[in-house]
PDB file of C-alpha atoms and ligand atoms in Angstrom:
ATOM      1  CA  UNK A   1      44.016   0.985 -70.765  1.00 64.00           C
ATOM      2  CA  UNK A   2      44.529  -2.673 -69.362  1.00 83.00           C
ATOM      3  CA  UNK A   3      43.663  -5.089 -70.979  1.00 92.00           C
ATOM      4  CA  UNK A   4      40.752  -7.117 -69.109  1.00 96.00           C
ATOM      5  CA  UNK A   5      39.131 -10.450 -69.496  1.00 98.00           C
ATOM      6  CA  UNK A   6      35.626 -11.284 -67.750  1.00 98.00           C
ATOM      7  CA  UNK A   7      33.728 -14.545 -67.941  1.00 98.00           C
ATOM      8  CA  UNK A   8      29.609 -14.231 -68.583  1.00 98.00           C
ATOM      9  CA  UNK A   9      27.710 -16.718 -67.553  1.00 98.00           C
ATOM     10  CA  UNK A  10      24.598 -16.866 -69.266  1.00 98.00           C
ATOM     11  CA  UNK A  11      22.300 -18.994 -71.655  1.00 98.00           C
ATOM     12  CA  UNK A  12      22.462 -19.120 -75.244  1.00 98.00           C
ATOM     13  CA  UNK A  13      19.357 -18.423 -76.817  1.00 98.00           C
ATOM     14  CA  UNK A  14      19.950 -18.960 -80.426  1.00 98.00           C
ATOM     15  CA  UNK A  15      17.340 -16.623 -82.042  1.00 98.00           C
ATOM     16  CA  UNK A  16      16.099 -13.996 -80.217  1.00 97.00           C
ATOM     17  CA  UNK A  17      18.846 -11.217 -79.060  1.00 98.00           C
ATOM     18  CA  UNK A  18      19.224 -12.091 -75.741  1.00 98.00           C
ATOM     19  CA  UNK A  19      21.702 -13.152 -73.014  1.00 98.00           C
ATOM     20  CA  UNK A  20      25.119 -14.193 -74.555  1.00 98.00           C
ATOM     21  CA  UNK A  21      24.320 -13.711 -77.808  1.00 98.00           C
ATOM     22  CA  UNK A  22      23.509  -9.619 -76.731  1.00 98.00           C
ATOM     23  CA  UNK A  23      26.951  -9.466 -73.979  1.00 98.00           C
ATOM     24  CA  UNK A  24      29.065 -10.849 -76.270  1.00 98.00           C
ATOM     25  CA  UNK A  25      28.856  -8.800 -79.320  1.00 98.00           C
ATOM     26  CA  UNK A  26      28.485  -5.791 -76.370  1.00 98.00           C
ATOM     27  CA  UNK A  27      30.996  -6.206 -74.318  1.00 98.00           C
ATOM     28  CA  UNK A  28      33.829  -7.482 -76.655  1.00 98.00           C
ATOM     29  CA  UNK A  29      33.226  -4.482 -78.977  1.00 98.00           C
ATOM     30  CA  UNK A  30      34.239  -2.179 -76.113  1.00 98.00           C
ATOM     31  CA  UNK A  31      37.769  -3.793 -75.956  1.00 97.00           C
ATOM     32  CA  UNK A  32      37.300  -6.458 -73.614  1.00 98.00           C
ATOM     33  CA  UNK A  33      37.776  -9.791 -73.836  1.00 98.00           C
ATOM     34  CA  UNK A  34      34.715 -11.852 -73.097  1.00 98.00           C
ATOM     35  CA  UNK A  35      34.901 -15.399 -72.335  1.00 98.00           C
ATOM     36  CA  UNK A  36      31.324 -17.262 -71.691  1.00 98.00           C
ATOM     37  CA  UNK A  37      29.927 -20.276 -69.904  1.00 98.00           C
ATOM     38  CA  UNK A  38      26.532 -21.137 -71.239  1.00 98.00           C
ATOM     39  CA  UNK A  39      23.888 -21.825 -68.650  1.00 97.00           C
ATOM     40  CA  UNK A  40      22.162 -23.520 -71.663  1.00 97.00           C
ATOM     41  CA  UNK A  41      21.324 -23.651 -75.004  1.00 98.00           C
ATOM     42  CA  UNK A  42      17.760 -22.717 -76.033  1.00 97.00           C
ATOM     43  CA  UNK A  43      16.194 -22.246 -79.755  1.00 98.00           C
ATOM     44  CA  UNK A  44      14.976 -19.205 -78.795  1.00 98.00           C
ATOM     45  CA  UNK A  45      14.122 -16.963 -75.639  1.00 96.00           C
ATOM     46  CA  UNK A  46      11.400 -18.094 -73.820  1.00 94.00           C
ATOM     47  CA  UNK A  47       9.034 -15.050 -74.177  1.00 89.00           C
ATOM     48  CA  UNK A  48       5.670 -15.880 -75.868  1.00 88.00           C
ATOM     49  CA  UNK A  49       5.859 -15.458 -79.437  1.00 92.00           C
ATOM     50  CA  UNK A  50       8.314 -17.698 -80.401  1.00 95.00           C
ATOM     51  CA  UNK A  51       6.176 -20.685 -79.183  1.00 94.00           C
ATOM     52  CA  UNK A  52       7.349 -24.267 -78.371  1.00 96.00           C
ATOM     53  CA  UNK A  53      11.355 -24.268 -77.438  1.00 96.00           C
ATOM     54  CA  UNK A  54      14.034 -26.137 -77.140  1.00 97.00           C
ATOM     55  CA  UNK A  55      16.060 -26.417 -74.001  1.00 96.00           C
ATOM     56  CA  UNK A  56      19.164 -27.767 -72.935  1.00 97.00           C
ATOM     57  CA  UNK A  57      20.165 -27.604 -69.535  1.00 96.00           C
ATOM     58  CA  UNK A  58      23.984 -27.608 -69.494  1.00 97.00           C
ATOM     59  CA  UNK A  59      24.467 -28.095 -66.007  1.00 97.00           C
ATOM     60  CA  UNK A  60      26.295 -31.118 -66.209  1.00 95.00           C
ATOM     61  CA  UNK A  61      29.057 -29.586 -68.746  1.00 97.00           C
ATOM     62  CA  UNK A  62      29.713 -26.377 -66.263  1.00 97.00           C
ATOM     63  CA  UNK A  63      31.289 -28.855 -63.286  1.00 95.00           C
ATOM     64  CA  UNK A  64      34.012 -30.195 -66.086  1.00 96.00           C
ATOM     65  CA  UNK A  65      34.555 -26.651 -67.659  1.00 98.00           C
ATOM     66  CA  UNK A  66      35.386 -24.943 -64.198  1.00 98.00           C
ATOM     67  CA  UNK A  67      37.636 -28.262 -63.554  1.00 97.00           C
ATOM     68  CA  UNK A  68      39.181 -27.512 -66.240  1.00 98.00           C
ATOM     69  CA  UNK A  69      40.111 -23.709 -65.860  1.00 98.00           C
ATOM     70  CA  UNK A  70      41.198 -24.425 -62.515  1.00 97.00           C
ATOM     71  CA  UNK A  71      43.775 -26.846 -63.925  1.00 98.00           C
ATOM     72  CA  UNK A  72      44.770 -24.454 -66.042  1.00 98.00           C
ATOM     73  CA  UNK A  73      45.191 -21.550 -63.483  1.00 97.00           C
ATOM     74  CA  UNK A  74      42.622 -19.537 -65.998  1.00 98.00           C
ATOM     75  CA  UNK A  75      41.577 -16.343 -63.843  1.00 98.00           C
ATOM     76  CA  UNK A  76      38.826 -13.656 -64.538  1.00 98.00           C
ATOM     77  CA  UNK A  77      38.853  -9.860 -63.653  1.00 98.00           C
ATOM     78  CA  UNK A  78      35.031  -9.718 -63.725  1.00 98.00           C
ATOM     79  CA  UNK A  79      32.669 -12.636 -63.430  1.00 98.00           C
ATOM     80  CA  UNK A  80      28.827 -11.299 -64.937  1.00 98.00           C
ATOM     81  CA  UNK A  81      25.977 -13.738 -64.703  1.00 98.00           C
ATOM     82  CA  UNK A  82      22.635 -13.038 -66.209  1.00 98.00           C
ATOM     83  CA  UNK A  83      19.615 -16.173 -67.074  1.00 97.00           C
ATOM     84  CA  UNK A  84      20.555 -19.660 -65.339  1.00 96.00           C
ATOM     85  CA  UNK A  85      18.978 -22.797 -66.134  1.00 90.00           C
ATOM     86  CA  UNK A  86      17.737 -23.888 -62.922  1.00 92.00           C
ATOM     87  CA  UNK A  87      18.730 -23.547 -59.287  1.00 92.00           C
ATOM     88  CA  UNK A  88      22.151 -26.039 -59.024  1.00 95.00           C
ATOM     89  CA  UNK A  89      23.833 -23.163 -61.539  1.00 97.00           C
ATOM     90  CA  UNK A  90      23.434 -20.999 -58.470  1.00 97.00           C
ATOM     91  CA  UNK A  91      26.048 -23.232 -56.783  1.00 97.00           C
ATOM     92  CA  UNK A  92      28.739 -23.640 -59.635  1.00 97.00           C
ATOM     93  CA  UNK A  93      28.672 -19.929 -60.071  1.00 98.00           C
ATOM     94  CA  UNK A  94      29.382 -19.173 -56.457  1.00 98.00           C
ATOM     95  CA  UNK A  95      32.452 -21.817 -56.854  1.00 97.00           C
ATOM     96  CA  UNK A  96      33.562 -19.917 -59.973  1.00 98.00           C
ATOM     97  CA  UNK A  97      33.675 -16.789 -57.915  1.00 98.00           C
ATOM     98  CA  UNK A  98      35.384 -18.392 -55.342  1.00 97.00           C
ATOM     99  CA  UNK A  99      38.332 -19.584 -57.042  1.00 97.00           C
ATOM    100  CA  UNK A 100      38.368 -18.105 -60.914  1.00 98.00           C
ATOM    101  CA  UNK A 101      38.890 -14.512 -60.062  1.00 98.00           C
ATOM    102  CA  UNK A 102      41.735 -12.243 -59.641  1.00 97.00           C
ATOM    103  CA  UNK A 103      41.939 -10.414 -56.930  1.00 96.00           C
ATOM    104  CA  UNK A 104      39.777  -7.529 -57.184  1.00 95.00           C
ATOM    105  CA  UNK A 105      37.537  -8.482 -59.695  1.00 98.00           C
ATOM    106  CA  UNK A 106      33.707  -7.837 -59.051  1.00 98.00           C
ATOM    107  CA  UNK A 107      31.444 -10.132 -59.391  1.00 98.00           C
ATOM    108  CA  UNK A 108      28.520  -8.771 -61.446  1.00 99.00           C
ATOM    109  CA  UNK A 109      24.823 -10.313 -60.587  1.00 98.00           C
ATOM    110  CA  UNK A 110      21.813  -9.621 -62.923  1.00 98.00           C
ATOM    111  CA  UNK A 111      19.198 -11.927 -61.695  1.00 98.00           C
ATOM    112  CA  UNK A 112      17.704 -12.062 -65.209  1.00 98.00           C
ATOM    113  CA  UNK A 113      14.652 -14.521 -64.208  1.00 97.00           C
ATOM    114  CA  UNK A 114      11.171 -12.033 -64.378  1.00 96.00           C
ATOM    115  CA  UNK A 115       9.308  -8.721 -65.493  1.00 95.00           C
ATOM    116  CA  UNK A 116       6.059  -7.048 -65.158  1.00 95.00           C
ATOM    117  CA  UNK A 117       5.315  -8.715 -62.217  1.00 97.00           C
ATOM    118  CA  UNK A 118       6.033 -12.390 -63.300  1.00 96.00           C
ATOM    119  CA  UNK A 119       8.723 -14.531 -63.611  1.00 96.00           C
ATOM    120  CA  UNK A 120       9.547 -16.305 -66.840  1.00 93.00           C
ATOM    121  CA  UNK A 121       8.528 -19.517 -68.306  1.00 90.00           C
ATOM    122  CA  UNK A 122      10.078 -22.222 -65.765  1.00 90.00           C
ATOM    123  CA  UNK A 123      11.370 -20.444 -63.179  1.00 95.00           C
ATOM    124  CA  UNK A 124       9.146 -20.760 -59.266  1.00 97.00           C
ATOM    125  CA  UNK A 125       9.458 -18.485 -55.561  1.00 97.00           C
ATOM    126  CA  UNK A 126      12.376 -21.188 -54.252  1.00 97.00           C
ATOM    127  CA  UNK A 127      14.457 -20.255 -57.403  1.00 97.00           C
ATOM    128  CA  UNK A 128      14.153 -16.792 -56.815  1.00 98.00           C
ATOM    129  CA  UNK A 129      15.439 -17.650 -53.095  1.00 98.00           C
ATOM    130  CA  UNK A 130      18.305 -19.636 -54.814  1.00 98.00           C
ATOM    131  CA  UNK A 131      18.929 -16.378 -57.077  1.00 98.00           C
ATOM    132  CA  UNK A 132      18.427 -14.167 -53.855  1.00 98.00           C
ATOM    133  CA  UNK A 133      21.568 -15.927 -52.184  1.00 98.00           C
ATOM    134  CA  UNK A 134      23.422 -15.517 -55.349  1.00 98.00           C
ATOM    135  CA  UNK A 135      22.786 -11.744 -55.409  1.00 98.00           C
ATOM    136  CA  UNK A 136      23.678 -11.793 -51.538  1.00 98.00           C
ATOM    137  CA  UNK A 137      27.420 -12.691 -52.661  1.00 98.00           C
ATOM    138  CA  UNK A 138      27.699  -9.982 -55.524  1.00 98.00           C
ATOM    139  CA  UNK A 139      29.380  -6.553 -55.748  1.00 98.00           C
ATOM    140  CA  UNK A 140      27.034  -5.387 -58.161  1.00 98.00           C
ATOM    141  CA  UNK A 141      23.064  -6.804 -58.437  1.00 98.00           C
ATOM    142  CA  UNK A 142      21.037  -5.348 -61.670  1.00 98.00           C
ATOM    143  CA  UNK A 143      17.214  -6.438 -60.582  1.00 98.00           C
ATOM    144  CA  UNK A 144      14.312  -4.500 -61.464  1.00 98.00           C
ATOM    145  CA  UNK A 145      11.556  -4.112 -59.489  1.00 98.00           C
ATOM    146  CA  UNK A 146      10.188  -7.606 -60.640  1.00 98.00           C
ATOM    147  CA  UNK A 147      13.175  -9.566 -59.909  1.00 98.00           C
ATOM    148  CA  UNK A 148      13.663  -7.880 -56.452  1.00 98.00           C
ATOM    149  CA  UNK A 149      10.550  -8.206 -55.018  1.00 98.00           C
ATOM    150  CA  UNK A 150      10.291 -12.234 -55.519  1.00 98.00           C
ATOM    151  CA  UNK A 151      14.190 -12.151 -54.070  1.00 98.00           C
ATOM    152  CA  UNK A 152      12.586 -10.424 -50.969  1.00 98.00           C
ATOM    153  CA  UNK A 153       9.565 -11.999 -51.236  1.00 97.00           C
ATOM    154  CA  UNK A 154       7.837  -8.614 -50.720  1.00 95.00           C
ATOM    155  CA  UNK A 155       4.491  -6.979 -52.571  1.00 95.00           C
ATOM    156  CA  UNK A 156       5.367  -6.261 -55.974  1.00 97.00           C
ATOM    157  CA  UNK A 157       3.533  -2.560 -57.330  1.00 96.00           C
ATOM    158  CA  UNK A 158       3.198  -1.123 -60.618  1.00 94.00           C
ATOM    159  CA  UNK A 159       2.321   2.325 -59.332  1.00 96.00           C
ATOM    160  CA  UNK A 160       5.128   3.593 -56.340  1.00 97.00           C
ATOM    161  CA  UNK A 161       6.449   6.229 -54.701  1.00 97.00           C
ATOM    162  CA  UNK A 162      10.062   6.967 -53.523  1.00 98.00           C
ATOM    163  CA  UNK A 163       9.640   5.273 -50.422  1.00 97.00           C
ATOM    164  CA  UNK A 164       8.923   1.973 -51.940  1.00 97.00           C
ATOM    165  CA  UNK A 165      12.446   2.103 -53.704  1.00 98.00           C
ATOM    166  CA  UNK A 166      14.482   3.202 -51.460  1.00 98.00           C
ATOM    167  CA  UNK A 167      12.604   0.129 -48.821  1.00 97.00           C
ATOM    168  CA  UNK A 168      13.431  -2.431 -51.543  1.00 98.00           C
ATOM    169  CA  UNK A 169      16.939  -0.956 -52.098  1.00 98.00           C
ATOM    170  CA  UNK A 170      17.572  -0.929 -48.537  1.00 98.00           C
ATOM    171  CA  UNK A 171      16.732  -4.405 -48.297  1.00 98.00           C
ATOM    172  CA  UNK A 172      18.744  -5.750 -50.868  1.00 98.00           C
ATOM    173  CA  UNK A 173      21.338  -3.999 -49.430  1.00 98.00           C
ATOM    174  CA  UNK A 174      20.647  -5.424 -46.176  1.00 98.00           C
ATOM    175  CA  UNK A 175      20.521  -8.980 -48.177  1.00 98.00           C
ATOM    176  CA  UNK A 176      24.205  -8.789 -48.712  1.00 98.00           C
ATOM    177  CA  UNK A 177      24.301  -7.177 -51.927  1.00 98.00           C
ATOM    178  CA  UNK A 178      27.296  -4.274 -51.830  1.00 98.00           C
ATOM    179  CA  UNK A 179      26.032  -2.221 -54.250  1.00 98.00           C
ATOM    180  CA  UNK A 180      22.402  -2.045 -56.033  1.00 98.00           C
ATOM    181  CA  UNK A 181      20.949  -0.376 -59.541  1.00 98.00           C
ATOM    182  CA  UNK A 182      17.310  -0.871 -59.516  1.00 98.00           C
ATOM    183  CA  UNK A 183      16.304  -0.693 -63.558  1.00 98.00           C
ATOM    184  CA  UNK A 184      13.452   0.375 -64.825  1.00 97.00           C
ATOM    185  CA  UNK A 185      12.368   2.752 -62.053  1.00 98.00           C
ATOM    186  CA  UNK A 186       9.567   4.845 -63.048  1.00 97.00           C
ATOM    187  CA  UNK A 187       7.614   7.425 -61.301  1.00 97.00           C
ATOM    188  CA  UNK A 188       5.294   9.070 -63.995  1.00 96.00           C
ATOM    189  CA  UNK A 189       4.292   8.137 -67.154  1.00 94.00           C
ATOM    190  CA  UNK A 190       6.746   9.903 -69.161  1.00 96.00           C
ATOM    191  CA  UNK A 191      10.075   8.821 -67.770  1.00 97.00           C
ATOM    192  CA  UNK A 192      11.767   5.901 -65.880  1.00 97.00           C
ATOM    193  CA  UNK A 193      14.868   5.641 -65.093  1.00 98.00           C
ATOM    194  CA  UNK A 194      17.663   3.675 -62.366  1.00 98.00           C
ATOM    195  CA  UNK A 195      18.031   4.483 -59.240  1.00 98.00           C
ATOM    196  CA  UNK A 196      21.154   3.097 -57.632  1.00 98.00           C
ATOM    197  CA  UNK A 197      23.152   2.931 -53.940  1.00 98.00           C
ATOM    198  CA  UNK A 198      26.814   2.929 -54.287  1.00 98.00           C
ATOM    199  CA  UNK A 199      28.382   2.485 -51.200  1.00 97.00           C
ATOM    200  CA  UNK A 200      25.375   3.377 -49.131  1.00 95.00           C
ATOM    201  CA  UNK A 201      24.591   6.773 -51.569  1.00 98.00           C
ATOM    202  CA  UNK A 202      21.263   6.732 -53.526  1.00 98.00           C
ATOM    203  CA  UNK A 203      21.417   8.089 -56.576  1.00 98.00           C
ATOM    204  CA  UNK A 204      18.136   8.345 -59.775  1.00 98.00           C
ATOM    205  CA  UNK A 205      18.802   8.681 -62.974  1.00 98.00           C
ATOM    206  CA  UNK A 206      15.904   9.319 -65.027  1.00 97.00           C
ATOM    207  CA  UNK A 207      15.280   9.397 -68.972  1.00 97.00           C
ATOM    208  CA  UNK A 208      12.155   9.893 -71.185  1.00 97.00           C
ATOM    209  CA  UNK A 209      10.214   6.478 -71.173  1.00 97.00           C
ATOM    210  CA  UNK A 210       8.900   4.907 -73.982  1.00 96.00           C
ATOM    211  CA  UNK A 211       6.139   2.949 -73.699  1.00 90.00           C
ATOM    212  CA  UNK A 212       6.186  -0.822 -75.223  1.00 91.00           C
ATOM    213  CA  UNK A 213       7.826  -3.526 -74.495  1.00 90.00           C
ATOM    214  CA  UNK A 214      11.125  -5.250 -75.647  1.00 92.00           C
ATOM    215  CA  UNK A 215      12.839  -8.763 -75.109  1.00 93.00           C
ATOM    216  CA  UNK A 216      16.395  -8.477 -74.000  1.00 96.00           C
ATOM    217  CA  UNK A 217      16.183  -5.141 -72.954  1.00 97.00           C
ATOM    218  CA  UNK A 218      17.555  -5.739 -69.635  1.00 97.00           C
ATOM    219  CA  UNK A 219      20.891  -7.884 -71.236  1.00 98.00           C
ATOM    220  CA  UNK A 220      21.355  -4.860 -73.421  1.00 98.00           C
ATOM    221  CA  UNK A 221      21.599  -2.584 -70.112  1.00 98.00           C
ATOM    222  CA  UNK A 222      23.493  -5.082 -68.107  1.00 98.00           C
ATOM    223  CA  UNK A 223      25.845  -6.001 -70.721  1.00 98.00           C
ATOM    224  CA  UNK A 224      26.511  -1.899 -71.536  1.00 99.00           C
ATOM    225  CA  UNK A 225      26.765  -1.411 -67.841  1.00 99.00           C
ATOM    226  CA  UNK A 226      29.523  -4.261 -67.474  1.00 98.00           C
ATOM    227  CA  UNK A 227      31.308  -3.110 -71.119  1.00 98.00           C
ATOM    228  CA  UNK A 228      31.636   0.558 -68.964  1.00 98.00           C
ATOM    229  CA  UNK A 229      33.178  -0.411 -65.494  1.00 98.00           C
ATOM    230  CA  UNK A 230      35.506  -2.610 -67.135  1.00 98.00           C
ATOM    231  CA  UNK A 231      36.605   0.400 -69.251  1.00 97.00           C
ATOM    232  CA  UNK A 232      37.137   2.514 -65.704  1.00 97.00           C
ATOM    233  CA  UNK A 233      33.424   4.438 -64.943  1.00 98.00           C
ATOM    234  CA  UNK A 234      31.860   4.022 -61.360  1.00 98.00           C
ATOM    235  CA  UNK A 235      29.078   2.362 -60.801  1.00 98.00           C
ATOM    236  CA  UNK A 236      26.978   5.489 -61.227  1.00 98.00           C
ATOM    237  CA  UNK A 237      28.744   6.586 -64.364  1.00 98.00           C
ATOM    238  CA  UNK A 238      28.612   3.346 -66.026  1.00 98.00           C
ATOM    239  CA  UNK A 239      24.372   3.148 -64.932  1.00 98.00           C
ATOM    240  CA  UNK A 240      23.738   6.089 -66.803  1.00 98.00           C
ATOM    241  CA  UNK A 241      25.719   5.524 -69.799  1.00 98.00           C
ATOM    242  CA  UNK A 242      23.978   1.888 -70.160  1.00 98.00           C
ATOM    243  CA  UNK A 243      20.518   3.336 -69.772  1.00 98.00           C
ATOM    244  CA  UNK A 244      21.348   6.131 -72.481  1.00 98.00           C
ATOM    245  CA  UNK A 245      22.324   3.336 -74.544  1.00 98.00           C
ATOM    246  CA  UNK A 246      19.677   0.775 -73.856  1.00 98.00           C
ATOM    247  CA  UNK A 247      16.887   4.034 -74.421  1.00 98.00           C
ATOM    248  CA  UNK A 248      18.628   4.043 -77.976  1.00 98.00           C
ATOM    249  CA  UNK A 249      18.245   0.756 -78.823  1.00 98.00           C
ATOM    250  CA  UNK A 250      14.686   0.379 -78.148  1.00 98.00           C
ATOM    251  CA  UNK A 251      14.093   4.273 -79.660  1.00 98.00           C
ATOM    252  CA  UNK A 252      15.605   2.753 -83.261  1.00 98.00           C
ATOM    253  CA  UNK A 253      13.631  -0.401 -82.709  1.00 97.00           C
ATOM    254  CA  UNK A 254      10.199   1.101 -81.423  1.00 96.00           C
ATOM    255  CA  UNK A 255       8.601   0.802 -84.970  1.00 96.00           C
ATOM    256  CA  UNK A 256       9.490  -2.079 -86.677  1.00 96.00           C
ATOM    257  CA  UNK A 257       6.634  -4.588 -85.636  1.00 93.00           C
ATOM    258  CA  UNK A 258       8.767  -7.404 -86.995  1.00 95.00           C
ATOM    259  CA  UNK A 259      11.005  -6.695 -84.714  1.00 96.00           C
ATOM    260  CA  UNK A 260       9.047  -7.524 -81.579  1.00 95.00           C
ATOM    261  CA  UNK A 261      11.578 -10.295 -80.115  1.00 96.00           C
ATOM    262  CA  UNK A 262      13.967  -7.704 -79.482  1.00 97.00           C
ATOM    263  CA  UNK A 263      15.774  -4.527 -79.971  1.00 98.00           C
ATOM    264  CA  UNK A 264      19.016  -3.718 -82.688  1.00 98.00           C
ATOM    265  CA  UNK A 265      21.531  -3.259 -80.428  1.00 98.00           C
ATOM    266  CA  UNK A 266      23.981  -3.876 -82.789  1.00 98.00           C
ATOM    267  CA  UNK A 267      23.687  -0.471 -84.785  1.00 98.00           C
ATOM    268  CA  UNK A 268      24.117   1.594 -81.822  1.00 98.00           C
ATOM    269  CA  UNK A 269      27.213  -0.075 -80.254  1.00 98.00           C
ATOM    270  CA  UNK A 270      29.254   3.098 -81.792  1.00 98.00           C
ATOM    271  CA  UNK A 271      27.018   5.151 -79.795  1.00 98.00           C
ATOM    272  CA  UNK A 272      28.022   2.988 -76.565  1.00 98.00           C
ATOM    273  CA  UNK A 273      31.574   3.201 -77.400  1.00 98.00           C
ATOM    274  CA  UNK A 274      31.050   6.749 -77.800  1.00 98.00           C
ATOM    275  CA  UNK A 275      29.621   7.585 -74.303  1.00 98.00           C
ATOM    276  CA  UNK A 276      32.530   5.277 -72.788  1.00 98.00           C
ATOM    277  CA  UNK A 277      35.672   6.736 -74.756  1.00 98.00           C
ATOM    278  CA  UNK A 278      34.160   9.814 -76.276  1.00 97.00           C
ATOM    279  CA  UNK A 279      34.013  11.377 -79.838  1.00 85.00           C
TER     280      UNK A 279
HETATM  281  O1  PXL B   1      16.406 -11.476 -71.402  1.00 53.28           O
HETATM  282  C1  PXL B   1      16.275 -12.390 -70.401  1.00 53.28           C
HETATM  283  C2  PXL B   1      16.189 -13.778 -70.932  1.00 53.28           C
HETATM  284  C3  PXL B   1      17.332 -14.501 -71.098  1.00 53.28           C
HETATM  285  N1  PXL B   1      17.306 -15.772 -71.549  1.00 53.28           N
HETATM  286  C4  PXL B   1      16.150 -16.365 -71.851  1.00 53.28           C
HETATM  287  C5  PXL B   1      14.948 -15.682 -71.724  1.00 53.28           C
HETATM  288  C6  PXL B   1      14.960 -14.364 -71.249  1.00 53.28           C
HETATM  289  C7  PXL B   1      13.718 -13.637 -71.077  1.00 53.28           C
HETATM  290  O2  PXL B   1      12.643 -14.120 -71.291  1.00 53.28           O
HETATM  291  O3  PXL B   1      13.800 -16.282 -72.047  1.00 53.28           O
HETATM  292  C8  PXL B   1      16.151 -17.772 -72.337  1.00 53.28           C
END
């Protein structure tokens, strides 16, 4: 296999198991070599729990970092962003893509910024229209049903039908997005699932659910799904294997209360590997 180097762009959340600190450790331990930009630096993620945090917005480093790849002539096969810091990051990132890549690489967009209806601590509607246009320029957008509906400004529902999906995959589609995997798709109680167009085909894969809810979650899929194309799957292939992986992680992590920032990726990354290269 090739050997392939992606930049994530990202935040740093120092405790917590989230963003770069989850892709990293992911991605690298499926043979590829994982270079990051921090978005910024935070003592922990920003979910309640934790309390009062720290946060550093490193907006003002990421001009002189891309300077000085460029200088360099330092290139990218993949280019994965996840949590920014605020809406000029939406800019940078569409300069990285613009002249960091190699040819062919994709440009992976999860617009990590809400669940459950809401978006997270800090973020407002005009950054989800700044994280809307940065989805519009991606090969790949992650969003779950949260994220998409404040990027089309459209009624967010807990309880939906078919319809509803395939409307809100349509029109991020229509958006400029090139290919979509909606996470977190659930139609009953007992299972949820992704549901994903790849060059214009729909496609639902659905798992048993299990009902609570985990910080990071949604890193731990996206950084499994990127960890899987780079190794060679399709899109479809690789959205599976990520939500068999991400399922898991939360499964192992489901009943250890003092776990509730997050879920232990880290002991299942041989089952990832597995599912990507086999036994
Ligand atoms: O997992 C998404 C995420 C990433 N980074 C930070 C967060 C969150 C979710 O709350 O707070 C800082």
């Amino acid at each position: 296999m090739e050997y392939k180097r992606i930049l994530s762009v990202q935040d740093i959340s120092c405790v917590g198991q989230c963003s770069l600190t989850v892709a990293l450790p992911i991605i690298s331990s499926c043979g590829v070599e994982t270079s990051i930009l921090p978005s910024a630096v935070l003592s922990t993620h920003t979910a309640p729990g934790f309390g009062k945090f720290t946060f550093r917005d490193l907006t003002d480093d990421l001009d002189s970092i891309v300077s000085h790849w460029q200088e360099k002539d330092i290139k990218f096969d993949a280019l994965y962003t996840g949590y920014l810091g605020n809406d000029k990051q939406v800019d940078i990132i569409i300069k990285i893509k613009e002249t960091l890549l190699n040819k062919d690489a994709l440009f992976i967009c999860d617009p990590a910024m809400g669940d459950n209806g809401k978006l997270y601590a800090g973020f407002d509607t005009a950054f989800a229209k700044n994280m809307a246009r940065l989805c519009s320029k991606a090969d790949i957008i992650l969003p779950n049903i949260t994220e998409a509906s404040f990027m089309l400004g459209c009624e967010y529902k807990e309880k939906y039908d078919v319809e509803y999906i395939q409307s809100i995959a349509k029109s991020l589609i229509e958006m400029g997005a090139k290919n979509v995997v909606l996470t977190g798709i659930s139609f009953d109680d007992e299972s949820t699932g992704v549901f994903t167009v790849v060059n214009g085909k729909e496609n639902y894969f659905k798992h048993p659910k299990i009902n609570i809810y985990r910080h990071g979650t949604g890193d731990v899929y996206s950084s499994a799904f990127t960890a899987s194309l780079m190794n060679g799957k399709g899109i479809e292939d690789a959205a599976k294997i990520a939500a068999l992986f991400t399922y898991k992680c939360i499964d192992i992590s489901k009943d250890d209360l003092n776990h509730w920032y997050g879920v232990k990726f880290e002991q299942e990354i041989g089952y990832l590997r597995e599912l990507i290269f086999g036994k």
